[in-house]
PDB file of C-alpha atoms in Angstrom:
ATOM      1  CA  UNK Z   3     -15.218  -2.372 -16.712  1.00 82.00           C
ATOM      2  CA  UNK Z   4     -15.363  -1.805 -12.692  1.00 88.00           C
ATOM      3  CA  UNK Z   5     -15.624   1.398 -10.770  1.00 94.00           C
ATOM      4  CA  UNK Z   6     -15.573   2.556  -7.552  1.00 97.00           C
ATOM      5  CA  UNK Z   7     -17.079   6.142  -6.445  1.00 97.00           C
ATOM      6  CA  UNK Z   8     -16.335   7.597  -2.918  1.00 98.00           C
ATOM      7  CA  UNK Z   9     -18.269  10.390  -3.035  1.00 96.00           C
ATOM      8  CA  UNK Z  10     -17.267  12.431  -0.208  1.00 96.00           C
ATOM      9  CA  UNK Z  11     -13.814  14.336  -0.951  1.00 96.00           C
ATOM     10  CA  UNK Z  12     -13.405  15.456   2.639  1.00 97.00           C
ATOM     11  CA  UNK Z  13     -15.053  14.412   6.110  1.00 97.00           C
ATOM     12  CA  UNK Z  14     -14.016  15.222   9.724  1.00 97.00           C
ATOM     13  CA  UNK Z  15     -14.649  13.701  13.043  1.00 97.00           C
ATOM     14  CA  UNK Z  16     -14.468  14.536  16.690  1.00 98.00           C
ATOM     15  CA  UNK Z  17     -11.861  12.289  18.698  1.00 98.00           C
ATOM     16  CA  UNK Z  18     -14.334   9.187  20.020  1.00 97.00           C
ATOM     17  CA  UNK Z  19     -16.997   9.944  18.058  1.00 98.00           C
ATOM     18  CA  UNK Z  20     -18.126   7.467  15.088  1.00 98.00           C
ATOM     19  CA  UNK Z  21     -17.565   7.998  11.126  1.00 98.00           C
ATOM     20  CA  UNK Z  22     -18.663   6.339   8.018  1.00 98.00           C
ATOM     21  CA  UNK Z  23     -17.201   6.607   4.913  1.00 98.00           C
ATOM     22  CA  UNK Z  24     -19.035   5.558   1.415  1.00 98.00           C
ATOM     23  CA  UNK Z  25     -18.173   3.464  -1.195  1.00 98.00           C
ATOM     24  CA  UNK Z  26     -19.778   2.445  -4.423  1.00 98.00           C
ATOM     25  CA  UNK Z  27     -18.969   0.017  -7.094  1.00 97.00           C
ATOM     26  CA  UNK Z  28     -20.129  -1.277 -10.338  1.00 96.00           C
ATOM     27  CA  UNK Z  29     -19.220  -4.539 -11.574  1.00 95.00           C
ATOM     28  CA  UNK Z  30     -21.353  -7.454 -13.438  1.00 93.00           C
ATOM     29  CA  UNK Z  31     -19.378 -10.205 -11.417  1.00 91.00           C
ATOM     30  CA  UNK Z  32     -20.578 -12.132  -8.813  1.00 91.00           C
ATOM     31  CA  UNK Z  33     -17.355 -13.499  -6.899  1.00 89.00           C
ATOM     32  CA  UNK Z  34     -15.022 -10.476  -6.013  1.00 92.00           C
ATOM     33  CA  UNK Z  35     -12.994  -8.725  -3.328  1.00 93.00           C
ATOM     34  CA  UNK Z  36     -13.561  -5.362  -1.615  1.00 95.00           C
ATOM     35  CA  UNK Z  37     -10.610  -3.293   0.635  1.00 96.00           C
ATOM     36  CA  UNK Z  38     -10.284  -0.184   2.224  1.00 98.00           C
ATOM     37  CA  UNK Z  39      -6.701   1.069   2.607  1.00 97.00           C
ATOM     38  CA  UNK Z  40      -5.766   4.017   4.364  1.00 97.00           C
ATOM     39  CA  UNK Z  41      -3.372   6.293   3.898  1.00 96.00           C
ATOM     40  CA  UNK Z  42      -1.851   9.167   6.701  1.00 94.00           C
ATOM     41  CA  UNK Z  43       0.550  11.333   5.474  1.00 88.00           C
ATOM     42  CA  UNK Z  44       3.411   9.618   5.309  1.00 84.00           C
ATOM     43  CA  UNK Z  45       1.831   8.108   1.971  1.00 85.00           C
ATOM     44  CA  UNK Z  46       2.551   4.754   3.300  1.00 88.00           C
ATOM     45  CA  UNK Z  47      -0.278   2.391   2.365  1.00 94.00           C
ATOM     46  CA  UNK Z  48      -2.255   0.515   4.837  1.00 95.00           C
ATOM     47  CA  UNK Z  49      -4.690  -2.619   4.552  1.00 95.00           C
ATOM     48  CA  UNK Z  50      -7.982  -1.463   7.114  1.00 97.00           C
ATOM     49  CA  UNK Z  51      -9.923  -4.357   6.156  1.00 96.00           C
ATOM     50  CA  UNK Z  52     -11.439  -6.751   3.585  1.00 94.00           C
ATOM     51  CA  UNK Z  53     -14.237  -8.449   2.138  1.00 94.00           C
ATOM     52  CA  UNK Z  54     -15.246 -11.250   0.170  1.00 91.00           C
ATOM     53  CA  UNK Z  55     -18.485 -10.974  -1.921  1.00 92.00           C
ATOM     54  CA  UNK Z  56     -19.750 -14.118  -1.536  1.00 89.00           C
ATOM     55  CA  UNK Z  57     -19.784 -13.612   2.427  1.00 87.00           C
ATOM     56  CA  UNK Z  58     -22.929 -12.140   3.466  1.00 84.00           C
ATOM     57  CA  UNK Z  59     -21.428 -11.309   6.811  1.00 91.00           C
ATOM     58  CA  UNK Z  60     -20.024  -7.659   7.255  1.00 94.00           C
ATOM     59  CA  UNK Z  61     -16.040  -7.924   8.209  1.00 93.00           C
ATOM     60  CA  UNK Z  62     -14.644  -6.202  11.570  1.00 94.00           C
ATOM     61  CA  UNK Z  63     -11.126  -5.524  12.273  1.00 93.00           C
ATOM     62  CA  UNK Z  64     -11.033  -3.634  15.517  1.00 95.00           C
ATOM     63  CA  UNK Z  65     -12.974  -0.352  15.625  1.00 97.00           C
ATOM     64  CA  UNK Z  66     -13.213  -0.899  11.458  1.00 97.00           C
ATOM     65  CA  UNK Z  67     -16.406  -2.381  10.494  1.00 97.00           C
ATOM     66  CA  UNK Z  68     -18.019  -2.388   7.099  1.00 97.00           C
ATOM     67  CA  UNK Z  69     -21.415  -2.162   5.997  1.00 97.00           C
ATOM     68  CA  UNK Z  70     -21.492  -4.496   2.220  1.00 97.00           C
ATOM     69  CA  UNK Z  71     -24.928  -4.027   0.372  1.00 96.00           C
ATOM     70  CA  UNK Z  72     -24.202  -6.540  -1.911  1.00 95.00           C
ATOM     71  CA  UNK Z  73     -27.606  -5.821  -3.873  1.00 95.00           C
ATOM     72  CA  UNK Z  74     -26.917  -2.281  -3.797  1.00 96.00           C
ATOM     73  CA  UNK Z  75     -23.234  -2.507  -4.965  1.00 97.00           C
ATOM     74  CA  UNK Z  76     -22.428  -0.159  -1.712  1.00 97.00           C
ATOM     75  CA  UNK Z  77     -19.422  -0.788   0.742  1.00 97.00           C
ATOM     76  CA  UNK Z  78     -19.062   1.578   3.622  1.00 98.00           C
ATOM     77  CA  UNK Z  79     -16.971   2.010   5.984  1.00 98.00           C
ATOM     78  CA  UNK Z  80     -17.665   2.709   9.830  1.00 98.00           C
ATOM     79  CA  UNK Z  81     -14.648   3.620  12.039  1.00 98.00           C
ATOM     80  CA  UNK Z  82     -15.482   3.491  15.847  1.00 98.00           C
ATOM     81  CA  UNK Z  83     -13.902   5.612  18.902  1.00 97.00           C
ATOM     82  CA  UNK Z  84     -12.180   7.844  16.517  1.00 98.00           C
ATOM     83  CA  UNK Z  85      -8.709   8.485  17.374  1.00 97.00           C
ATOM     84  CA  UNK Z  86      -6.109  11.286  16.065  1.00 97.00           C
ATOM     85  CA  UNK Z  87      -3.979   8.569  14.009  1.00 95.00           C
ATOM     86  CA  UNK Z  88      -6.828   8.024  12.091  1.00 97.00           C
ATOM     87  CA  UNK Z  89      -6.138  11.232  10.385  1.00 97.00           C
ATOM     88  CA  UNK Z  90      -5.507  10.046   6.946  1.00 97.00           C
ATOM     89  CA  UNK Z  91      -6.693   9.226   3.162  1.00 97.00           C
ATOM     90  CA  UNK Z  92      -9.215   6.715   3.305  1.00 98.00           C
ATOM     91  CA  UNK Z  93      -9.538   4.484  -0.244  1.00 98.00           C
ATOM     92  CA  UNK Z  94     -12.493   1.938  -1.439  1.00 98.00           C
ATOM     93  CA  UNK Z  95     -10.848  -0.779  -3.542  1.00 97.00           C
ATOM     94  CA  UNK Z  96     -11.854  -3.335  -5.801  1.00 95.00           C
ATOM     95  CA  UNK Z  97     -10.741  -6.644  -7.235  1.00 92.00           C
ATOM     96  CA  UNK Z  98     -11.920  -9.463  -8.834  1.00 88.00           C
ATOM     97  CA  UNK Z  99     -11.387 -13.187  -8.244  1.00 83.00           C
ATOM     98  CA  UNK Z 100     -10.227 -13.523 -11.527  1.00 79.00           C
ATOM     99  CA  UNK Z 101      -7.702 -10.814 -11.306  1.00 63.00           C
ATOM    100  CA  UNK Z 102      -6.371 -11.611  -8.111  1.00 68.00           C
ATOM    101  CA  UNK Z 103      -3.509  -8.657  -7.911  1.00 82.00           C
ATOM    102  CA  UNK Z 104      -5.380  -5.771  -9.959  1.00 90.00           C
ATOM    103  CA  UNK Z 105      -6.756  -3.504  -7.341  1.00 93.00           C
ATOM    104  CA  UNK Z 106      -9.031  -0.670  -9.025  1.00 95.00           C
ATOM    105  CA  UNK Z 107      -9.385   2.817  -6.083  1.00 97.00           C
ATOM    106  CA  UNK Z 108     -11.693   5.245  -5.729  1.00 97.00           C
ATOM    107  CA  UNK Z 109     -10.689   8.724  -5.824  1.00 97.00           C
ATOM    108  CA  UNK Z 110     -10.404   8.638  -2.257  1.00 97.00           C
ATOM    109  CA  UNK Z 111     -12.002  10.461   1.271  1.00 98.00           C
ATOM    110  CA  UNK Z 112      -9.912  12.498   3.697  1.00 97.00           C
ATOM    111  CA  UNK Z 113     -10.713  12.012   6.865  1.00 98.00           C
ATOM    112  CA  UNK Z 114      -9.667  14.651   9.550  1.00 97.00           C
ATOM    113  CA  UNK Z 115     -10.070  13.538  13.022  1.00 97.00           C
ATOM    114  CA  UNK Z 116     -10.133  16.442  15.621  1.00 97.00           C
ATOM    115  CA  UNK Z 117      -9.348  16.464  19.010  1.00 95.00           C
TER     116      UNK Z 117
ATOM    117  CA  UNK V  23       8.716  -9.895   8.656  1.00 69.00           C
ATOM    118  CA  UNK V  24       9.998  -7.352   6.534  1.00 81.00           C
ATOM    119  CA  UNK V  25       7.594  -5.175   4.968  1.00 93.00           C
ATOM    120  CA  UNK V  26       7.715  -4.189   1.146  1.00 96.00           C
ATOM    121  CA  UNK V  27      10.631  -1.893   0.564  1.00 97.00           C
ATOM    122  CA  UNK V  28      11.277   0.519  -2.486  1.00 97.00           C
ATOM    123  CA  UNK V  29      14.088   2.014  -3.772  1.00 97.00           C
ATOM    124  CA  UNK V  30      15.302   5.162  -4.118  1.00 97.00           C
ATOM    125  CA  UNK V  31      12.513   6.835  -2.105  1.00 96.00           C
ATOM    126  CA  UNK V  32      12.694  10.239  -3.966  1.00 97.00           C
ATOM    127  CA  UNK V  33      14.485  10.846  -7.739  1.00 96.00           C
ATOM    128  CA  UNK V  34      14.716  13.763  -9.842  1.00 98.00           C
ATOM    129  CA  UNK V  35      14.934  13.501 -13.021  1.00 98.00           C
ATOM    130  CA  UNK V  36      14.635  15.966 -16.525  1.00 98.00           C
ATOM    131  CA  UNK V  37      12.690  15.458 -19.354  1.00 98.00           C
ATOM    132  CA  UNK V  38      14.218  12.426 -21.889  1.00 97.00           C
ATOM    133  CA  UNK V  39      15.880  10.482 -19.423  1.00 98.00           C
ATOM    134  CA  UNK V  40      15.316   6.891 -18.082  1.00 98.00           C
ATOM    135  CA  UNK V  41      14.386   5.645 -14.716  1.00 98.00           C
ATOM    136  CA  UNK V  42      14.823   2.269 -12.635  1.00 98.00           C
ATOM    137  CA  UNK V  43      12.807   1.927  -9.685  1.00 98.00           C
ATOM    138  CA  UNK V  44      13.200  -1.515  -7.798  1.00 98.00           C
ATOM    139  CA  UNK V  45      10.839  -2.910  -5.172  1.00 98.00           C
ATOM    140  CA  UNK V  46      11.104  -5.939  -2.772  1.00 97.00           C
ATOM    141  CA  UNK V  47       8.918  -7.825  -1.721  1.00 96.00           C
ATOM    142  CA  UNK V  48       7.663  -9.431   1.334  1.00 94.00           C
ATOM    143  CA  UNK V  49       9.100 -12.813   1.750  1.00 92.00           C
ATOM    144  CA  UNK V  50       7.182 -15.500   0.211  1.00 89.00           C
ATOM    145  CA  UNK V  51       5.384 -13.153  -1.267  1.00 90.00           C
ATOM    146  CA  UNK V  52       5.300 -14.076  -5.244  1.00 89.00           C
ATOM    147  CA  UNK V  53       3.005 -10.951  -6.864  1.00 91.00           C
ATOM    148  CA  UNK V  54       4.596  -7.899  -7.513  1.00 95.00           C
ATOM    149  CA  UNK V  55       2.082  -5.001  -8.706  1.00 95.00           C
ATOM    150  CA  UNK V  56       2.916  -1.708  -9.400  1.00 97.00           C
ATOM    151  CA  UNK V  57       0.428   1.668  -9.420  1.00 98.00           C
ATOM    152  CA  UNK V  58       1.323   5.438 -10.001  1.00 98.00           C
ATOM    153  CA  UNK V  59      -0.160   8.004  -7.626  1.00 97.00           C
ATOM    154  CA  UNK V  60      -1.263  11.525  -9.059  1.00 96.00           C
ATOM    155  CA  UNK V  61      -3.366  14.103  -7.468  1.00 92.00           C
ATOM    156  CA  UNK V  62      -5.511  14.811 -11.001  1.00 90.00           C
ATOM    157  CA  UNK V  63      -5.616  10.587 -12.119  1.00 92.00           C
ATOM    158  CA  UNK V  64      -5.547   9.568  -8.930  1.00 94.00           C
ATOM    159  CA  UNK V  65      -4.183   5.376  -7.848  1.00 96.00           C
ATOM    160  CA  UNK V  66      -4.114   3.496 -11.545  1.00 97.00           C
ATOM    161  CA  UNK V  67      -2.682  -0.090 -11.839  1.00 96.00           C
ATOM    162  CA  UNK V  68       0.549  -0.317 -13.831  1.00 97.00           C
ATOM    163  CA  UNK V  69       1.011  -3.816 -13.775  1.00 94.00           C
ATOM    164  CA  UNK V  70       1.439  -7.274 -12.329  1.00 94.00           C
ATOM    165  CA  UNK V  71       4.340  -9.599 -12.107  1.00 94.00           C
ATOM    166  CA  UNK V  72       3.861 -13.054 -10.482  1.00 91.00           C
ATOM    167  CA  UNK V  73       6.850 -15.803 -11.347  1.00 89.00           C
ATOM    168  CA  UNK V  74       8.863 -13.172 -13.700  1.00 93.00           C
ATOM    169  CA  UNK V  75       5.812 -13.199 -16.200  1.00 93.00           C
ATOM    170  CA  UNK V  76       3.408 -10.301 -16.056  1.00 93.00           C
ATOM    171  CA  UNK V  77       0.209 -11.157 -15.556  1.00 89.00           C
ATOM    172  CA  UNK V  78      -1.811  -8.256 -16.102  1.00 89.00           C
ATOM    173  CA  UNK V  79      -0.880  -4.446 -17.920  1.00 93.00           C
ATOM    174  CA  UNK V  80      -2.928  -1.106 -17.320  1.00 93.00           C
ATOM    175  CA  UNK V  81      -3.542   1.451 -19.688  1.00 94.00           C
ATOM    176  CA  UNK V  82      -0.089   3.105 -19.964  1.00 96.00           C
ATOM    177  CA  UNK V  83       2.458   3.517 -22.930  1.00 96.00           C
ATOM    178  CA  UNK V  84       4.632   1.363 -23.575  1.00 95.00           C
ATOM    179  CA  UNK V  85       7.548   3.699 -22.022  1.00 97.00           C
ATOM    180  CA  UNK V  86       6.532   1.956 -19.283  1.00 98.00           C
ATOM    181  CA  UNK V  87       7.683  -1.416 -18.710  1.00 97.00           C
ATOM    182  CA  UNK V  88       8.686  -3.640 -16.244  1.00 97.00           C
ATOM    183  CA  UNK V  89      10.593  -7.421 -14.603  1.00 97.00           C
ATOM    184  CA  UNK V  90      10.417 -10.048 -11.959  1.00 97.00           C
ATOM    185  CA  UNK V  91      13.425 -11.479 -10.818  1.00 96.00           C
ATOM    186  CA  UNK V  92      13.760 -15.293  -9.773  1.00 95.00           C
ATOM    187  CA  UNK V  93      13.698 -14.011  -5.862  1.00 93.00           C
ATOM    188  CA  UNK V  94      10.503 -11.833  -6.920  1.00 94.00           C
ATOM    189  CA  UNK V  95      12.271  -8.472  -6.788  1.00 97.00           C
ATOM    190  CA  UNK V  96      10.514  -6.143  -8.915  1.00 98.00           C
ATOM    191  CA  UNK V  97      11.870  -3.337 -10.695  1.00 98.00           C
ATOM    192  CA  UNK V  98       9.905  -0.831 -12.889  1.00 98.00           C
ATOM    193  CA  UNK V  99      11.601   1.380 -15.581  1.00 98.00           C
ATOM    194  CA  UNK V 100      10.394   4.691 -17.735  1.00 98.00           C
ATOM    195  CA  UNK V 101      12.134   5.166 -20.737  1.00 95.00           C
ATOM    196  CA  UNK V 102      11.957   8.818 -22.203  1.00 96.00           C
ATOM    197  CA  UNK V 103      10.318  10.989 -19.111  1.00 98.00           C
ATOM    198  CA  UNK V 104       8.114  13.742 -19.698  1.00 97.00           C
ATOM    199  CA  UNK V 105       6.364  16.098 -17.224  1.00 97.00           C
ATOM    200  CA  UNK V 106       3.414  13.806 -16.376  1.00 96.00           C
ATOM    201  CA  UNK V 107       5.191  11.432 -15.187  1.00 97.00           C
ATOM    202  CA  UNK V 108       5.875  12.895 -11.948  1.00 98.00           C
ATOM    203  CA  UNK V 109       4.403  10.919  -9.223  1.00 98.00           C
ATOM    204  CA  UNK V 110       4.147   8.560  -6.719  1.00 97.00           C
ATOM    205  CA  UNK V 111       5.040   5.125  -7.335  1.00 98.00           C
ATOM    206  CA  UNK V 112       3.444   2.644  -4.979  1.00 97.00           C
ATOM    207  CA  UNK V 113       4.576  -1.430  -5.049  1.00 97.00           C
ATOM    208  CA  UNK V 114       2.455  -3.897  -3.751  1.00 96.00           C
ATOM    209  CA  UNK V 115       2.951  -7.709  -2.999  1.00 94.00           C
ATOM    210  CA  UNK V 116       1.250 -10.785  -2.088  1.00 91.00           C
ATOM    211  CA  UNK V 117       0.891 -14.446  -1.112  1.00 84.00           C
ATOM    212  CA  UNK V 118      -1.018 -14.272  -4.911  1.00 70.00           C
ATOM    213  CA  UNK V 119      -3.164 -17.422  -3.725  1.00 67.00           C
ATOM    214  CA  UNK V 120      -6.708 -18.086  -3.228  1.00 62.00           C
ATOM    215  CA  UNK V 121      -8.240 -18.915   0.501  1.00 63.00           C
ATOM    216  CA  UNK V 122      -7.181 -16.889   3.538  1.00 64.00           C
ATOM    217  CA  UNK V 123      -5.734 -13.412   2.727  1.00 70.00           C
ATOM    218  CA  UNK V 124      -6.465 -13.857  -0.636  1.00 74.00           C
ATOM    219  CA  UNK V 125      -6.043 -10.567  -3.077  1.00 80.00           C
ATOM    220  CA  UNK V 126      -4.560  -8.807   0.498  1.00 88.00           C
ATOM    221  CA  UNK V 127      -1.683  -6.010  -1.301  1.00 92.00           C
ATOM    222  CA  UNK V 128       0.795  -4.821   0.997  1.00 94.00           C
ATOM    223  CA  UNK V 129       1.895  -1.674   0.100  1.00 96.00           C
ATOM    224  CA  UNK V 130       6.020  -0.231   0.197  1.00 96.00           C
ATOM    225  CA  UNK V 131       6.472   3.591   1.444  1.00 95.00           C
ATOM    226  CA  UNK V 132       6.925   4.478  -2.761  1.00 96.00           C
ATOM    227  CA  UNK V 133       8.953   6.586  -4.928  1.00 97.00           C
ATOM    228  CA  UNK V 134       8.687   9.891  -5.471  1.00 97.00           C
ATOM    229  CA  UNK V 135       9.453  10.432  -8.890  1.00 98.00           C
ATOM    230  CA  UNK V 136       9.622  14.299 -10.261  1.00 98.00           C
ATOM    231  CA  UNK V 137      10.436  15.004 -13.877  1.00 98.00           C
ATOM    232  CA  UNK V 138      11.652  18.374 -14.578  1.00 97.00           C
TER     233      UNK V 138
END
């Protein structure tokens, strides 16, 4: 069975400054997706970015990049320029290929961004 | 484009009753998942609907059940409520494909469910 570890509960950040959020993952596929989704308080869900396993390069959305360790089952993620709306709940997800609409979360990092 | 939209966004309910909850989709959108947000178990997959069959189940009784309609509305019902299931019940949909965007959920604003 897959699992995903975020193993920071809580992180903060100074408006501008840079943060990066871990992600771990065990799985014995090869061919699988990887997400983070954020969520502020509102609860509202939110697709930050994704990647595809087989795609050695590291997605970018913005000021959301990701650092995939493919070898290392790691995924992290590095937000840029912090701003105050990224104040949130920040999740690692998982899917396989095979189970194209079964996303399996970490327990999840809050991020507090500070002005 | 419309975004995912759940209904009712907050119910209250007692112990031994029933509950609907009904979710729409994003148009064109053909995958209809379901998860239940606690703060002690955390995001958990419910299950999957994709063309009114479900696809896939998670590890919950079988007071939990669920349809797909033929215009991929979703709804989600609990028979006999007890305490634990107060939460937050998140829908997701998508294109369900493979290529571009594949496995990409969006996510409706949920429905906060409390059992008393």
């Amino acid at each position: 069975a897959q699992t995903v570890t975020q193993s920071q509960p809580e992180m903060s950040v100074q408006e501008a400054e840079t943060v990066t959020l871990s992600c771990t993952y065990d799985t014995s596929e090869n061919n699988y997706y990887l997400f983070w989704y954020k969520q502020p308080p509102s609860r509202q869900m939110i697709l930050v970015i994704r990647q595809e396993a087989y795609k050695q390069q590291n997605a970018t959305e913005n000021r959301f990049s990701v650092n995939f360790q493919k070898a290392a089952k790691s995924f992290s993620l590095k937000i840029s320029d912090s701003q105050l709306g990224d104040t949130a709940m920040y999740f690692c997800a998982f899917m396989t290929i095979y189970n194209t609409d079964k996303l399996i979360f970490g327990t999840g990092t809050r991020l507090q961004v500070f002005p | 484009k419309a975004g995912v939209t759940q209904t009712p966004r907050y119910l209250i309910k007692t112990r031994g009753q029933q509950v609907t909850l009904s979710c729409s989709p994003i148009s064109g959108h053909r995958s209809v998942s379901w998860y239940q947000q606690t703060p002690g178990q955390g995001l958990q997959f419910l299950f999957e609907y994709f063309s009114e069959t479900q696809r896939n189940k998670g590890n919950f009784p079988g007071r939990f059940s669920g349809r797909q309609f033929s215009n991929s509305r979703s709804e989600m019902n609990v028979s006999t409520l007890e305490l634990g299931d107060s939460a937050l019940y998140l829908c997701a949909s998508s294109l369900a494909g493979r290529g571009a965007g594949a496995g990409e959920q969006y996510f409706g604003p949920g429905t906060r469910l409390t059992v008393t």
